XYZ file of C-alpha atoms in Angstrom:
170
model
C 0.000 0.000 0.000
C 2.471 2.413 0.598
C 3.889 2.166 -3.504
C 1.070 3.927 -3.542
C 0.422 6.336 -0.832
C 3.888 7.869 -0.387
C 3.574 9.284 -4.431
C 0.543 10.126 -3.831
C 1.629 12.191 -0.549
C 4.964 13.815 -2.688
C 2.047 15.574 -4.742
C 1.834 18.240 -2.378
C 5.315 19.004 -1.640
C 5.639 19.127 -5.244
C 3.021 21.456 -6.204
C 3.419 24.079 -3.504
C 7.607 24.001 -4.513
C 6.500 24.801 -8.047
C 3.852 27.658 -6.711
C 6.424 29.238 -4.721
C 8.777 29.206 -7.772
C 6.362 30.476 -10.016
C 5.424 33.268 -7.728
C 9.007 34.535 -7.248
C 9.804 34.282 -10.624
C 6.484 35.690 -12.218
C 4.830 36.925 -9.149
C 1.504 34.693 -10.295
C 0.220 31.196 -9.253
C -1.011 29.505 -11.896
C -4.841 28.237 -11.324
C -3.442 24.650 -12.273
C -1.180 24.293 -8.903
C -4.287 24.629 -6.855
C -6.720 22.977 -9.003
C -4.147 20.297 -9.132
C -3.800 20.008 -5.274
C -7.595 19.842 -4.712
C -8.063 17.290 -7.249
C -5.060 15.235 -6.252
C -6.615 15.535 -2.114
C -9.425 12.793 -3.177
C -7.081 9.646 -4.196
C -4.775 10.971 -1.182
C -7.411 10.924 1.364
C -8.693 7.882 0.258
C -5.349 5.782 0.116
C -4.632 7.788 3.334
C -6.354 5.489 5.096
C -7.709 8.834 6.554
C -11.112 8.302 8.303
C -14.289 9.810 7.239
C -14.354 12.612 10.442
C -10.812 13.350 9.542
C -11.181 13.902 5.358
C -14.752 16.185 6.453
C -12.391 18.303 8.919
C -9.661 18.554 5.941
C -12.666 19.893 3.663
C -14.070 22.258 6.100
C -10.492 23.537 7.214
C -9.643 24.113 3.715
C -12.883 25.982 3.276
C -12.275 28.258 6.412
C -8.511 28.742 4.780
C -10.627 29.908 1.260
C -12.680 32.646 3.116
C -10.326 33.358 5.045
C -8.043 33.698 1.691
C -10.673 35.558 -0.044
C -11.094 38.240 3.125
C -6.828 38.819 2.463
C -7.301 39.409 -1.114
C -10.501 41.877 -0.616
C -7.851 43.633 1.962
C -5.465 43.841 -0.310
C -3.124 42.107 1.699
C -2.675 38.376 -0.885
C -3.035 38.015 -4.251
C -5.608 36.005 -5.777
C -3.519 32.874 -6.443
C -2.201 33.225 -3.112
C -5.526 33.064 -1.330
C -6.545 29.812 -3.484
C -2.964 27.861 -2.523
C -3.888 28.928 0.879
C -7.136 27.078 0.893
C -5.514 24.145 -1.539
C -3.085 23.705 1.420
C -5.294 24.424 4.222
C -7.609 21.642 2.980
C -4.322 18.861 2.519
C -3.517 19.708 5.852
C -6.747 19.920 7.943
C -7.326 20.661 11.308
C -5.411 20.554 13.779
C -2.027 21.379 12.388
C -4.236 24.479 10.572
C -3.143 26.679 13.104
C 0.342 26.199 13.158
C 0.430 26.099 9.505
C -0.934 29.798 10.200
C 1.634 30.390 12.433
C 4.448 29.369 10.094
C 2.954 30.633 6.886
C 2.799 34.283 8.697
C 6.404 34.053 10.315
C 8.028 32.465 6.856
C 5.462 35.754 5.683
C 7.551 38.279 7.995
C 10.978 36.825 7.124
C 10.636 37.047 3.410
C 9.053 40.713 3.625
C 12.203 41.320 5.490
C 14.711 39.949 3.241
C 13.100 41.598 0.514
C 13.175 44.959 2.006
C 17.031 44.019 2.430
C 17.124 43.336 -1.366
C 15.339 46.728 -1.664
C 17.580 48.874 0.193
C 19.833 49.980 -2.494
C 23.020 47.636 -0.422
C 22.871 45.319 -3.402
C 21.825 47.305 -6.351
C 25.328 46.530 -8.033
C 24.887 43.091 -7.424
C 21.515 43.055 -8.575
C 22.374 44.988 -11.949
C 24.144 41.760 -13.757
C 20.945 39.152 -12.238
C 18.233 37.482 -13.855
C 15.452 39.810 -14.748
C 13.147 38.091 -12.055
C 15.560 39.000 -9.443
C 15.748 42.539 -10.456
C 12.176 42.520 -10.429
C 11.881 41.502 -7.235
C 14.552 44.252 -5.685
C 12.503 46.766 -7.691
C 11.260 49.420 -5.236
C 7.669 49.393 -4.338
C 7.203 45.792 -5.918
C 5.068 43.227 -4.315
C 5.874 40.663 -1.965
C 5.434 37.096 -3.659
C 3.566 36.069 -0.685
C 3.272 31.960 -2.397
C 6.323 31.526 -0.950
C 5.620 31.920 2.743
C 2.762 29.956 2.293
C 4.656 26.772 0.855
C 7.080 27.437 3.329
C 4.649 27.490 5.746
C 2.547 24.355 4.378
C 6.233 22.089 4.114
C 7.139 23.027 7.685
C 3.353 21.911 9.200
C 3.015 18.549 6.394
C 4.241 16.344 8.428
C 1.479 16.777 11.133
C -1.163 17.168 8.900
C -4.337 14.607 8.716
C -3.085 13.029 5.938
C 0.507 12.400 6.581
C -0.556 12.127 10.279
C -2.186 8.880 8.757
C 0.764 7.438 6.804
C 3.374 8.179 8.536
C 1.395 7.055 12.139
């Protein structure tokens, strides 16, 4: 059984590594990384071994994590493809480890802003003159803050004691 449930579980690292590369490099999450994660959640769950209680607190943690996602975005505060790999990871994690997912997603949230005001200070403009444009871009004053990667830093740090892993891994 586990051939099967470990690949399964490597989905989600996966996908939230690509979404926080794509939103550093592009500063957008593709739709497809979230779709992808809430389609991929069924087979998980269900070779999981996950019970029934646990998969229904998954669901209605990752819909708390979507209006919670959406009330960001309305703020101003995430983008839009932030808010939905919020929910996407909210839901593969589930309740409990929700709140310290929180809790790391907003301190891996604070540390990036930080390092990128570093990279905005004008210290390392000669070193960021000869980097990739995506770099530049993201020492460019007044830029945003590609918030998708506090959030997969967030989710990576809290996987392990999430419902599902929490089930595989005992």
């Amino acid at each position: 059984m586990h051939a099967i449930q470990i690949p399964l579980l490597l989905i989600f690292p996966a996908l939230v590594i690509v979404a926080a590369l794509k939103d550093v490099t592009s500063y957008t999450i593709p739709n497809w990384i979230s779709l992808a994660l809430l389609v991929a959640f069924v087979p998980a769950a269900v070779v999981s071994g996950a019970s029934l209680p646990a998969i229904g607190l998954c669901l209605a943690t990752g819909f708390g994590a979507l209006l919670l996602g959406m009330g960001m975005f309305a703020a101003g505060w995430i983008g839009g493809g932030d808010a939905k790999l919020f929910a996407a990871s909210a839901l593969w994690i589930g309740w409990p480890a929700a709140f310290p997912f929180m809790l790391s997603t907003g301190l891996a949230g604070g540390a990036l802003t930080m390092a990128i005001l570093a990279l905005r200070s004008g210290w390392l403009e000669p070193v960021l003159a000869g980097s990739p444009s995506w770099l530049r871009k993201l020492g460019a004053q007044g830029g945003d803050i590609p918030y998708g990667v506090a959030i997969a830093v967030g989710a990576l740090a809290t996987f392990p004691q999430g419902a599902l892993a929490s089930a595989i891994l005992g």
